[in-house]
Amino acid sequence: MDTYHFDDIDYWKAIILYGLNQATYKIALGKTLLQLSHAGKNTVDWNTLARTFLNNYIERLKTNPMPQQTNPARRTVMERINQQLLLGTITYEGAVERVETDGFNDVVPRFHTIGLDTKLAAGAFYQFEHGKRLYIKDSLFKINETHGDELYSELEARWSLLEGAFTLNHGNWELANDIRDIYLFQGYERRLPITRNIPFLKGYQGNVCFYCGEEISNDDIHVDHVLPRQLMMHDEVWNLVLSHSLCNMSKEDALVGPHYVEKLIARNENIMGSNHPWKKKISSALGAIREARIRTTRYHYENAKVALHGRYWENCPNYNRETDPFYKKLITYLNNT
């Protein structure tokens, strides 16, 4: 089998599982598409699409009224429409019109994007005329027929995981705020130019991504803070690694699992065995002896778990892209296209 071959089911899973989700729109549209294809509709007018999309949110927020996006200061358009329905300030038909004009303007054209890649799955499951109709392709009918129950279950699980992460992100725990204040006081707002560290990091990482272990191409290198900068408030070298853009952008400011922290400790100890100037920087930041450096790194990680309310990458402390065969297949493909 061709290493880079993807079946329709692979494209769907990549879209749902590896999309960059700032809100639940993509998951809701995925469920809407499955429902419409299950009903045998291959041409869907914009009004029907809006009704089905809206009904999914009405049902979701009725049984599970949790945040639908990551920004604590805002509600999604769909949350606001649903709230207006509950208050009686808008009719159901008025709500459908709002969805048609405002509710999914972004997600319909962007649904097929995987991470930042707009080409790999482009048009895999539908084409559309904006504001008029959507054409469901045979590929969606086929995977719905053969894997329908599995796809629905994955969508429900993904939706719940996102809501859980958004709920934690909206929290306001006193201890978490105290920890954030400590790092804010000790750190600095202004970001330093960290890309200059790329050549050195490539050597110590063997020119592979810190998170998935696959080769990094020269035009796809990101410098990432393992423990999120929005908490640590510094660009100290002990916390910097190289990653693919897809790994970095999907991780965002979430927590990595403890295995990545142990990997970071090992990387830093490897540097401490060299004569590179970073050795003094790491020693100054974490401690002069190995036990102190390990203890300090783990201390920062425990603080991060409290401050970020346990909001893990992919919502799981055990998630590891180095052992995820489907993701490795995906990133290998993206690296070679």
PDB file of C-alpha atoms in Angstrom, residues 2-6 18 114 117 120 208-209 212-217 220 244 246-247 321-322 324-337:
ATOM      1  CA  ASP A   2       1.232   3.464  -0.847  1.00  0.00           C
ATOM      2  CA  THR A   3       2.526   5.128   2.365  1.00  0.00           C
ATOM      3  CA  TYR A   4       0.698   8.322   1.466  1.00  0.00           C
ATOM      4  CA  HIS A   5      -2.614   6.818   0.368  1.00  0.00           C
ATOM      5  CA  PHE A   6      -5.663   8.094   2.222  1.00  0.00           C
ATOM      6  CA  TYR A  18      -7.034  17.284  13.766  1.00  0.00           C
ATOM      7  CA  ILE A 114      -6.770  19.984   8.387  1.00  0.00           C
ATOM      8  CA  ASP A 117      -3.552  22.665   5.317  1.00  0.00           C
ATOM      9  CA  LEU A 120      -5.128  17.670   1.406  1.00  0.00           C
ATOM     10  CA  VAL A 208      12.605  16.170  13.896  1.00  0.00           C
ATOM     11  CA  CYS A 209       9.490  17.531  15.551  1.00  0.00           C
ATOM     12  CA  CYS A 212       5.552  13.640  16.769  1.00  0.00           C
ATOM     13  CA  GLY A 213       9.136  12.656  15.985  1.00  0.00           C
ATOM     14  CA  GLU A 214       8.726  13.100  12.232  1.00  0.00           C
ATOM     15  CA  GLU A 215      11.151  15.076  10.079  1.00  0.00           C
ATOM     16  CA  ILE A 216      10.637  18.838   9.872  1.00  0.00           C
ATOM     17  CA  SER A 217      10.951  20.465   6.461  1.00  0.00           C
ATOM     18  CA  ASP A 220       7.571  24.262   8.212  1.00  0.00           C
ATOM     19  CA  HIS A 244       5.724  21.236  12.843  1.00  0.00           C
ATOM     20  CA  LEU A 246       0.365  21.603  12.601  1.00  0.00           C
ATOM     21  CA  CYS A 247       1.619  20.239  15.931  1.00  0.00           C
ATOM     22  CA  ARG A 321       1.764  12.041  18.694  1.00  0.00           C
ATOM     23  CA  GLU A 322       4.909   9.949  18.484  1.00  0.00           C
ATOM     24  CA  ASP A 324      -0.249   7.893  17.029  1.00  0.00           C
ATOM     25  CA  PRO A 325       0.083   5.925  13.756  1.00  0.00           C
ATOM     26  CA  PHE A 326      -2.661   7.817  11.943  1.00  0.00           C
ATOM     27  CA  TYR A 327      -1.210  11.206  12.816  1.00  0.00           C
ATOM     28  CA  LYS A 328       2.288  10.094  11.762  1.00  0.00           C
ATOM     29  CA  LYS A 329       0.842   8.970   8.434  1.00  0.00           C
ATOM     30  CA  LEU A 330      -0.883  12.344   8.077  1.00  0.00           C
ATOM     31  CA  ILE A 331       2.155  14.491   8.898  1.00  0.00           C
ATOM     32  CA  THR A 332       4.389  12.321   6.669  1.00  0.00           C
ATOM     33  CA  TYR A 333       2.009  12.996   3.801  1.00  0.00           C
ATOM     34  CA  LEU A 334       1.926  16.738   4.473  1.00  0.00           C
ATOM     35  CA  ASN A 335       5.720  16.811   4.630  1.00  0.00           C
ATOM     36  CA  ASN A 336       5.963  15.280   1.177  1.00  0.00           C
ATOM     37  CA  THR A 337       3.376  17.300  -0.731  1.00  0.00           C
TER      38      THR A 337
END
